[in-house]
mmCIF file of C-alpha atoms in Angstrom:
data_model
loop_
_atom_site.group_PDB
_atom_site.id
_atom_site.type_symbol
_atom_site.label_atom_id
_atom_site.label_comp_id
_atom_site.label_asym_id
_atom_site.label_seq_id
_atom_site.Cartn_x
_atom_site.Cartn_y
_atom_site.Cartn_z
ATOM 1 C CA UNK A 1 -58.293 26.548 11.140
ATOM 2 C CA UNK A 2 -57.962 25.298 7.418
ATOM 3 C CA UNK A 3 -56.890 21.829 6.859
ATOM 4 C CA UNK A 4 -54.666 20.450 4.647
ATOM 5 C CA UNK A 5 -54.903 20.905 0.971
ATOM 6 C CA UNK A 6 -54.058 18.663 -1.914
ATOM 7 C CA UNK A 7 -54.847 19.050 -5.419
ATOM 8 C CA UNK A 8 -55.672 17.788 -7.750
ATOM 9 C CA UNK A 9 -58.027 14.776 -5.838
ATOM 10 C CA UNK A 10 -58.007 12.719 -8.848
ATOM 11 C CA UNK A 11 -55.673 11.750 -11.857
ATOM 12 C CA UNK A 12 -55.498 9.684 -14.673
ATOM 13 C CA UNK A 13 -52.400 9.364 -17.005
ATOM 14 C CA UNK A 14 -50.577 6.780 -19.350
ATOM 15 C CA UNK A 15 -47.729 5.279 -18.132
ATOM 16 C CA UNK A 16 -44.424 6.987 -19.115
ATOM 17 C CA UNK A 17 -45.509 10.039 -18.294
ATOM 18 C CA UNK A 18 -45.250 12.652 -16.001
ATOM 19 C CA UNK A 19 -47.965 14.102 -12.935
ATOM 20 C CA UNK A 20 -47.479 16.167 -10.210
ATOM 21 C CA UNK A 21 -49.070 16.870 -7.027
ATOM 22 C CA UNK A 22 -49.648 19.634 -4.627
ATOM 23 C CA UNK A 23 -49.896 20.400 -0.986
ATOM 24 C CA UNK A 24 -50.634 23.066 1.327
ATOM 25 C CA UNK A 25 -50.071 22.486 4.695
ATOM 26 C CA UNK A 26 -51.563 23.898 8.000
ATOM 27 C CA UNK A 27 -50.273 27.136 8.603
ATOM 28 C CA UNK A 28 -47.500 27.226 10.928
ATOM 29 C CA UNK A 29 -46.552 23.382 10.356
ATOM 30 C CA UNK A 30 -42.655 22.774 10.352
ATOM 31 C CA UNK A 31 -43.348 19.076 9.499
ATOM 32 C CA UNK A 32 -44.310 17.909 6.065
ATOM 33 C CA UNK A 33 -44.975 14.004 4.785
ATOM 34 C CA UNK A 34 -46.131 13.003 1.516
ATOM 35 C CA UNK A 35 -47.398 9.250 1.875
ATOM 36 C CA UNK A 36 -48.427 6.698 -0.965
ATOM 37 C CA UNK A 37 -51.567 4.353 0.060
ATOM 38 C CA UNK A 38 -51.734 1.197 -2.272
ATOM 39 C CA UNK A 39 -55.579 0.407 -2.506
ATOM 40 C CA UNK A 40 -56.171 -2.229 0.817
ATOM 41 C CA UNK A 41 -52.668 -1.894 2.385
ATOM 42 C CA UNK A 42 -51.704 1.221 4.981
ATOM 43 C CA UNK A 43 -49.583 4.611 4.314
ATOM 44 C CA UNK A 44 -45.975 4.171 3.165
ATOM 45 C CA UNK A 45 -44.093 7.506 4.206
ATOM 46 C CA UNK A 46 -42.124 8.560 0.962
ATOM 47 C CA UNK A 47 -40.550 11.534 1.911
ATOM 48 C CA UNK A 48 -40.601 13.663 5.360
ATOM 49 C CA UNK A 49 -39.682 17.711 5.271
ATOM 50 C CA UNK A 50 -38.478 19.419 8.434
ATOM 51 C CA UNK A 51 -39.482 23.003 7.319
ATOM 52 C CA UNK A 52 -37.432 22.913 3.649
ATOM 53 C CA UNK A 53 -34.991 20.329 4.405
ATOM 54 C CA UNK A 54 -35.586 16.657 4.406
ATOM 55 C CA UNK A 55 -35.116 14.353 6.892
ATOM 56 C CA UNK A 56 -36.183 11.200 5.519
ATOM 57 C CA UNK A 57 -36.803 10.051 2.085
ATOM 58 C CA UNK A 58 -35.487 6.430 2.480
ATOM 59 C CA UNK A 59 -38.339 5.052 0.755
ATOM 60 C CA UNK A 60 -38.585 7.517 -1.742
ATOM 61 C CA UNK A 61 -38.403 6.094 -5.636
ATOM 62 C CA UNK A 62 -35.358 8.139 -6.301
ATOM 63 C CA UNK A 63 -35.217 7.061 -10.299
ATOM 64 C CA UNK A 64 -38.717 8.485 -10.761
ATOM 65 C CA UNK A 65 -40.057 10.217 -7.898
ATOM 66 C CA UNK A 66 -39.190 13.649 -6.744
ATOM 67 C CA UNK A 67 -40.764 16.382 -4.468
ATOM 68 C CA UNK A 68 -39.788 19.342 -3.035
ATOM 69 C CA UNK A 69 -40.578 22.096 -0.330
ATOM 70 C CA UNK A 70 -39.405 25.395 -1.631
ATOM 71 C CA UNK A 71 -39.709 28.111 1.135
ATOM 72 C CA UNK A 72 -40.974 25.888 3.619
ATOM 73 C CA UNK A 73 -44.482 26.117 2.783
ATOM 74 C CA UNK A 74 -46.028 24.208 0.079
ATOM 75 C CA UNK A 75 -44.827 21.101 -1.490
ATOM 76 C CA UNK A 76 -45.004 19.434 -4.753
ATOM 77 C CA UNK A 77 -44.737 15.834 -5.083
ATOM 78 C CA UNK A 78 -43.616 14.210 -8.822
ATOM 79 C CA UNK A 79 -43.522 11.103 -10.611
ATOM 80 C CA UNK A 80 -41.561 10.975 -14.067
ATOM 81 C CA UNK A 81 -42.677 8.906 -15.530
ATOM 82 C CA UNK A 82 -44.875 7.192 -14.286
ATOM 83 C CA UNK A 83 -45.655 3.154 -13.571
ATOM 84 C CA UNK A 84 -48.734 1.009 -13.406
ATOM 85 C CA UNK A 85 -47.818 0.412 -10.264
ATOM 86 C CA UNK A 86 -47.669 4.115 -9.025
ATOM 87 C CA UNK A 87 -51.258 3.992 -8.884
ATOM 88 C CA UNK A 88 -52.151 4.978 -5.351
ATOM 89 C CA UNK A 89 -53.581 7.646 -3.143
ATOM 90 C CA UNK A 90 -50.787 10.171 -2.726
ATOM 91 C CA UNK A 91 -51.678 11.735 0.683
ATOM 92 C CA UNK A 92 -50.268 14.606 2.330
ATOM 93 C CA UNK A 93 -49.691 15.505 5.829
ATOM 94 C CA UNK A 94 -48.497 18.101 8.594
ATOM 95 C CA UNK A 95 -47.595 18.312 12.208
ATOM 96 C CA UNK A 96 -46.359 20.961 14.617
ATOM 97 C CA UNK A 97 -43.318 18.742 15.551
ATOM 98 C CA UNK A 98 -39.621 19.778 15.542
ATOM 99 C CA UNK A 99 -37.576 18.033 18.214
ATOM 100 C CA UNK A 100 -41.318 17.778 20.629
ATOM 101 C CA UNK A 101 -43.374 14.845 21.916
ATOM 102 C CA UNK A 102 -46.807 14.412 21.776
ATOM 103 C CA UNK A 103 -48.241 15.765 17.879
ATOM 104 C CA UNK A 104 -49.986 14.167 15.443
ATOM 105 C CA UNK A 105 -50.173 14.344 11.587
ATOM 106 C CA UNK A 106 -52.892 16.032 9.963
ATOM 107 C CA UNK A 107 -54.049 15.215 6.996
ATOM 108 C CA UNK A 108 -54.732 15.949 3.363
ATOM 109 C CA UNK A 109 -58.210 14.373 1.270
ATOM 110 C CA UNK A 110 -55.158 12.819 -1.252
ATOM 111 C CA UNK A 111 -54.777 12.645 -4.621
ATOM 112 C CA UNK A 112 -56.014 9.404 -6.165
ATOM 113 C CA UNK A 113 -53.803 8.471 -9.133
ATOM 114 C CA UNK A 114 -54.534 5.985 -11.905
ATOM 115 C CA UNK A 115 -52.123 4.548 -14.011
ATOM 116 C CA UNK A 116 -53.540 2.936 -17.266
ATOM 117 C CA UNK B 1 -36.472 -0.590 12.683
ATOM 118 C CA UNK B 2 -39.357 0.940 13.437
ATOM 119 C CA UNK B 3 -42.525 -0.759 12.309
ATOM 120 C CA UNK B 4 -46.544 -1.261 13.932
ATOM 121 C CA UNK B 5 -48.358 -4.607 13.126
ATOM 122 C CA UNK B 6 -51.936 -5.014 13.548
ATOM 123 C CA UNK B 7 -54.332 -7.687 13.555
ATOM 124 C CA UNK B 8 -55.710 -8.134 9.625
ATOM 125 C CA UNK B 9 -58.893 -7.774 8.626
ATOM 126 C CA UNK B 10 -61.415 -7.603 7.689
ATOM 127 C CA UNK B 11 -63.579 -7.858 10.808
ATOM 128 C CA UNK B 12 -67.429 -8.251 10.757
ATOM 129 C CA UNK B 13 -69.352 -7.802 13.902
ATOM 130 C CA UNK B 14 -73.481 -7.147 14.702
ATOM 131 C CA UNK B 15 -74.449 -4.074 15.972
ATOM 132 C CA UNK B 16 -74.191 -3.520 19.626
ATOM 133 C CA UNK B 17 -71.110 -6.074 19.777
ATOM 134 C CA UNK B 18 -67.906 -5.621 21.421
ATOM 135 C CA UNK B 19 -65.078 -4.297 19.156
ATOM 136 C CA UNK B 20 -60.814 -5.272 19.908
ATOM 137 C CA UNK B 21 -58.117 -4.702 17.082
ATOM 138 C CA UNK B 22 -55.399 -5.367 18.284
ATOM 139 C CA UNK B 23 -51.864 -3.251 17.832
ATOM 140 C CA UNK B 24 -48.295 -3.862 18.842
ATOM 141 C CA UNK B 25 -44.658 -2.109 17.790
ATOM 142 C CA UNK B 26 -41.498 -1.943 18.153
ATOM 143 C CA UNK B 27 -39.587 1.374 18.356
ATOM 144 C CA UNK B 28 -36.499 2.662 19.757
ATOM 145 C CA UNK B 29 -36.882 5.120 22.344
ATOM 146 C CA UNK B 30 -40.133 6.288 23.490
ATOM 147 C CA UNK B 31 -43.026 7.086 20.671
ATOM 148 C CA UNK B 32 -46.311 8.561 20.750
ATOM 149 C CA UNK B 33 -49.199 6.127 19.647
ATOM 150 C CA UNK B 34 -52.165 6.959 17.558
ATOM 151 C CA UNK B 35 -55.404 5.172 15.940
ATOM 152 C CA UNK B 36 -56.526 6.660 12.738
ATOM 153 C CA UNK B 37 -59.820 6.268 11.148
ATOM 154 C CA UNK B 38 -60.610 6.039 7.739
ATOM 155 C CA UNK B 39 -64.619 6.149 6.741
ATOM 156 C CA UNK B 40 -65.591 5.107 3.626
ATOM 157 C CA UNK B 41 -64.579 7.734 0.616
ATOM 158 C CA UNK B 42 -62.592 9.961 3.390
ATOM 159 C CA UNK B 43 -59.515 11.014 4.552
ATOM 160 C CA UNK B 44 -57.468 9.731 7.561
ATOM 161 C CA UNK B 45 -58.902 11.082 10.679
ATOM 162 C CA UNK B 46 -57.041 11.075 14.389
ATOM 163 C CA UNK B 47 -59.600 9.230 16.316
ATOM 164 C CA UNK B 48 -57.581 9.134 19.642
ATOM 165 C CA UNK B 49 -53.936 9.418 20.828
ATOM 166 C CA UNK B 50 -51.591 8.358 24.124
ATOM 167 C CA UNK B 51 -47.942 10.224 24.788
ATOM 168 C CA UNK B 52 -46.690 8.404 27.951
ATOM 169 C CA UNK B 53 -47.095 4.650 29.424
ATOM 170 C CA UNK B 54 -50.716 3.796 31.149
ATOM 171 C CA UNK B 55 -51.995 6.548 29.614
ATOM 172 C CA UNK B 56 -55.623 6.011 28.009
ATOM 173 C CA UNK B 57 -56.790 7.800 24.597
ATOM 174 C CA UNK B 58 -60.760 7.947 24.223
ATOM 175 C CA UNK B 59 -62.974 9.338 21.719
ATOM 176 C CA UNK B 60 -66.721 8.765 20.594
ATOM 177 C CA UNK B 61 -66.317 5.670 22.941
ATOM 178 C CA UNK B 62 -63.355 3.795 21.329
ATOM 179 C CA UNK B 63 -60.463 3.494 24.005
ATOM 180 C CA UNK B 64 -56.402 2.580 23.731
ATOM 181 C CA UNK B 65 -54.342 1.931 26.517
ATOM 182 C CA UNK B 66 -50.205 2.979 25.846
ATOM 183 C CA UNK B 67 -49.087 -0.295 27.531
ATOM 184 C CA UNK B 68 -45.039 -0.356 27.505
ATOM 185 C CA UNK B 69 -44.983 -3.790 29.514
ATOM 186 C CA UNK B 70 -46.348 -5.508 25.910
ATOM 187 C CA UNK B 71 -45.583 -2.478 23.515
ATOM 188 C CA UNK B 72 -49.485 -2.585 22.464
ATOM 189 C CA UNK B 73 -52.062 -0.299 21.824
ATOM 190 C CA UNK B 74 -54.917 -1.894 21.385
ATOM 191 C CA UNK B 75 -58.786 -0.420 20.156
ATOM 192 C CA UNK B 76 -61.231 -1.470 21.853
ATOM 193 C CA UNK B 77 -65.558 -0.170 22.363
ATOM 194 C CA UNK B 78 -67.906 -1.565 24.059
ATOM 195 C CA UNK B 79 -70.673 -1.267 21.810
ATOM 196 C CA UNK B 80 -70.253 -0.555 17.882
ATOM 197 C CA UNK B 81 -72.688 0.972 15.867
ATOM 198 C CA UNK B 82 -73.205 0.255 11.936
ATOM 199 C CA UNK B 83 -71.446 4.246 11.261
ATOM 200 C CA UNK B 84 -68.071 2.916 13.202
ATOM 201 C CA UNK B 85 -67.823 0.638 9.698
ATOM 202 C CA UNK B 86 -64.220 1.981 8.428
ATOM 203 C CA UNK B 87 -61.178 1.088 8.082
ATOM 204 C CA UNK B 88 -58.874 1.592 11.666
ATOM 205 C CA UNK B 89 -54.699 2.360 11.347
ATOM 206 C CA UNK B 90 -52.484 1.800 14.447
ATOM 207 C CA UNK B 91 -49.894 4.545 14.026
ATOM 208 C CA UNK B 92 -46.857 5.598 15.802
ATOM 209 C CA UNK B 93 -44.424 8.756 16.225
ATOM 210 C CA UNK B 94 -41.022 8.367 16.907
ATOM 211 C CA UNK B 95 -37.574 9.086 16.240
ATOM 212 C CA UNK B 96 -35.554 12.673 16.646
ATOM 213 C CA UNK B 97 -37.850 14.086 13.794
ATOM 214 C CA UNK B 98 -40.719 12.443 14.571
ATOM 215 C CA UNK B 99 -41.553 9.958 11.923
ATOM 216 C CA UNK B 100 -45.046 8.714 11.788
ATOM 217 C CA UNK B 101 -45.199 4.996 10.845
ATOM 218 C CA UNK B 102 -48.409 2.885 10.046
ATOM 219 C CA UNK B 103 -49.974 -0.447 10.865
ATOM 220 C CA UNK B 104 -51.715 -1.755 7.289
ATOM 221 C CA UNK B 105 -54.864 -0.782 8.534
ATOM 222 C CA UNK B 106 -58.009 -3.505 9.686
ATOM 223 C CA UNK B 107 -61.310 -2.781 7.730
ATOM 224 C CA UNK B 108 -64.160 -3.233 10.035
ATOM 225 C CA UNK B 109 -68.059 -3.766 8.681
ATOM 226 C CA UNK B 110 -70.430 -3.483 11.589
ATOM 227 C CA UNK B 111 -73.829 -4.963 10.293
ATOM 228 C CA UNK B 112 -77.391 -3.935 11.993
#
């Protein structure tokens, strides 16, 4: 089966302004997270979709960041505008769960962002 | 809250050596553990996973005991090879909607 897909894999902007990023989960995936990976630390969960509602997006930059899941399907993930300190891999992931045990994310290559 | 903590890195070892990172969490209820790999210019990669207590995840000779007693999950293989050098995430699943939460990841360099 395809995998997850993310574009674009890399991206360089100025800070102030604006990128956005896309994902394409595994077909038939109710579970969406977009994740930010700061160079040497692990994956911060930003935002979590249950199909095209969200269910978590506690850490989510609310002042800058958005992302959404229209239909369910695909997401796109934005930054407006953008900080030095944005810069990141923005990594994408999907899992069979609903209310179920026993799944495990798969995920996108990521988008590597730099913010000069 | 929910969180996974495992033992920094980075870790050198000689080929042929015996490998342990070690993992521990806390979580309410009852989650789903999970090592990740990461190789070098990749994406994160399931390497092995445990559902239930005493169970054992294996793959391409790493193993992970779920142990409930110590909430730990730790990696361990017998012999590493110089291609295991990556970078290893303790994860967990958890919660009503099944939130997937990360260690900060131990980089391991396995030299010949």
């Amino acid at each position: 089966e395809a995998g997850v897909a993310q574009s674009p894999r890399y991206k360089i902007i100025e800070k102030r302004q604006s990128v956005a990023f896309w994902c394409n989960p595994i077909s038939g995936h109710a579970t969406l997270y977009w994740y930010q990976q700061i160079l040497g630390q692990g994956p911060k969960l930003l935002i979590q979709f249950q199909n095209n509602g969200v269910v978590d997006d506690s850490q989510l930059p609310k002042d800058r960041f958005s992302a959404e899941r229209l239909k369910g399907v695909d997401s796109t993930l934005k930054i407006q505008p953008a900080k030095l300190e944005d810069s990141a891999v923005y990594l994408c992931a999907s899992s069979h769960s609903r209310q179920g045990r026993n799944t495990e994310a798969f995920f996108g290559q990521g988008t590597r962002l730099t913010v000069v | 809250g929910d969180s996974v903590t495992q033992m920094e890195g980075p870790v050198t070892l000689s080929e042929e050596a015996f490998l342990t990172i070690n993992c521990t969490y806390t979580a309410t209820g009852y989650p789903s553990l999970f090592w990740y790999v990461q190789y070098p210019g990749e994406g994160l990669q399931l390497l092995l996973k445990a559902t239930k207590a005493d169970d054992k995840g294996s793959n391409k000779g790493f193993e992970a005991t779920y142990r409930k007693e110590t909430t730990s999950f730790h990696l361990e293989k017998g012999s590493v090879q110089v291609s295991d050098s990556a970078v290893y995430f303790c994860a967990m699943n958890s919660g009503g909607y099944q939130k997937v939460t990360f260690g900060t990841g131990t980089k391991l360099q396995v030299i010949p």
